[in-house]
């Protein structure tokens, strides 16, 4: 129904910033929860942040809270992930995913995983190194 398309990845030094974009192709994000995940080399895909389009509620994983911020652009049907004070451990492929049923309560409780998401982007690579 809706295809997330990520962009904005790149290679930066520690302490620098990047802004990732997740555009809704073939539909809109209205009524959806949108989550960012990341996968470091040799590691499992992990949750980063969640956003409820209707209402604008957000939730961040402890490791990124205070550094990362999710926002949206209604006209562009796009969700952004602003990443500040980047660290080498932030390196990985970042994925945007959408679900029409995922609730913020489930995210806060940690009672969800990658299979909770219905639609996935192909990912964008973020590399943080000196």
XYZ file of C-alpha atoms in Angstrom:
130
model
C 0.000 0.000 0.000
C 2.791 2.398 0.896
C 6.443 1.959 -0.009
C 9.005 3.678 2.223
C 12.012 5.029 0.360
C 15.032 6.072 2.406
C 17.739 8.510 1.441
C 20.329 10.756 3.035
C 22.910 8.275 4.211
C 26.594 8.922 3.873
C 29.965 8.907 5.554
C 30.664 11.371 8.361
C 33.103 11.850 11.206
C 32.159 11.410 14.865
C 30.258 14.388 16.222
C 28.816 15.370 12.875
C 25.195 15.192 11.767
C 23.077 13.618 9.088
C 19.419 13.839 8.202
C 17.773 10.771 6.760
C 14.578 10.963 4.752
C 11.830 8.396 4.432
C 9.405 9.228 1.665
C 6.080 7.472 1.164
C 5.886 6.143 -2.358
C 2.593 4.915 -3.790
C 0.578 6.195 -0.864
C 0.753 8.307 2.266
C 1.868 7.746 5.824
C -1.413 9.022 7.211
C -2.654 6.632 9.881
C 0.646 4.750 10.043
C 3.345 4.271 12.585
C 6.777 4.754 11.074
C 9.875 3.267 12.629
C 13.553 3.550 11.965
C 15.724 0.482 12.390
C 19.426 0.010 11.825
C 21.659 -2.940 11.226
C 25.372 -2.846 11.871
C 27.689 -5.278 10.078
C 27.333 -8.727 11.579
C 24.580 -7.617 13.945
C 20.829 -8.034 14.134
C 18.526 -5.302 12.990
C 17.635 -3.101 15.946
C 14.977 -0.542 16.697
C 16.022 3.107 16.679
C 12.954 5.339 16.819
C 9.196 5.365 16.250
C 6.782 8.005 15.024
C 2.998 8.053 14.843
C 2.010 10.170 11.848
C -1.390 11.039 13.253
C -0.592 12.882 16.449
C 3.154 13.138 15.980
C 4.042 10.970 18.970
C 7.628 9.799 19.089
C 9.730 7.303 20.984
C 13.478 6.758 20.894
C 15.736 3.947 21.901
C 17.933 4.806 24.863
C 21.121 4.856 22.824
C 19.858 7.631 20.539
C 17.496 9.580 22.770
C 18.611 13.197 22.968
C 20.659 12.931 19.781
C 18.119 11.781 17.187
C 14.844 13.495 16.331
C 11.970 12.393 14.106
C 9.868 14.942 12.252
C 7.528 15.008 9.280
C 6.683 17.089 6.237
C 3.014 16.741 5.326
C 3.397 18.216 1.860
C 6.257 15.878 1.001
C 4.771 12.791 2.681
C 8.141 12.347 4.270
C 9.478 11.420 7.683
C 12.910 12.669 8.696
C 15.435 11.328 11.145
C 17.796 14.061 12.264
C 20.911 12.464 13.702
C 23.234 14.690 15.706
C 26.427 13.968 17.607
C 26.952 10.811 15.632
C 29.125 8.087 17.082
C 30.959 5.205 15.418
C 28.464 2.809 16.992
C 25.714 4.523 14.995
C 27.195 3.004 11.855
C 24.891 0.721 9.935
C 22.236 0.436 7.298
C 19.208 2.451 8.355
C 15.784 1.195 7.378
C 12.461 2.959 7.391
C 9.394 0.799 7.956
C 5.678 1.445 8.293
C 2.804 -0.266 10.036
C -0.891 0.627 10.129
C -1.404 -1.192 13.434
C 1.714 -0.741 15.560
C 0.935 1.200 18.722
C 3.331 3.409 20.604
C 2.548 1.444 23.752
C 3.953 -1.665 22.114
C 7.111 0.197 21.181
C 7.602 1.562 24.685
C 7.022 -1.893 26.152
C 9.435 -3.470 23.701
C 6.823 -6.031 22.704
C 7.493 -5.816 18.995
C 10.148 -6.614 16.477
C 10.957 -6.281 12.823
C 8.056 -8.572 11.934
C 5.641 -5.997 13.342
C 6.310 -3.778 10.370
C 4.360 -4.263 7.151
C 6.325 -2.186 4.666
C 10.085 -1.757 4.480
C 12.445 0.450 2.587
C 15.658 -0.921 1.140
C 17.882 0.979 3.539
C 20.484 3.713 3.407
C 24.029 3.309 4.685
C 25.389 5.518 7.441
C 29.087 5.295 8.235
C 30.567 7.178 11.174
C 34.336 6.947 11.386
C 37.487 8.999 11.756
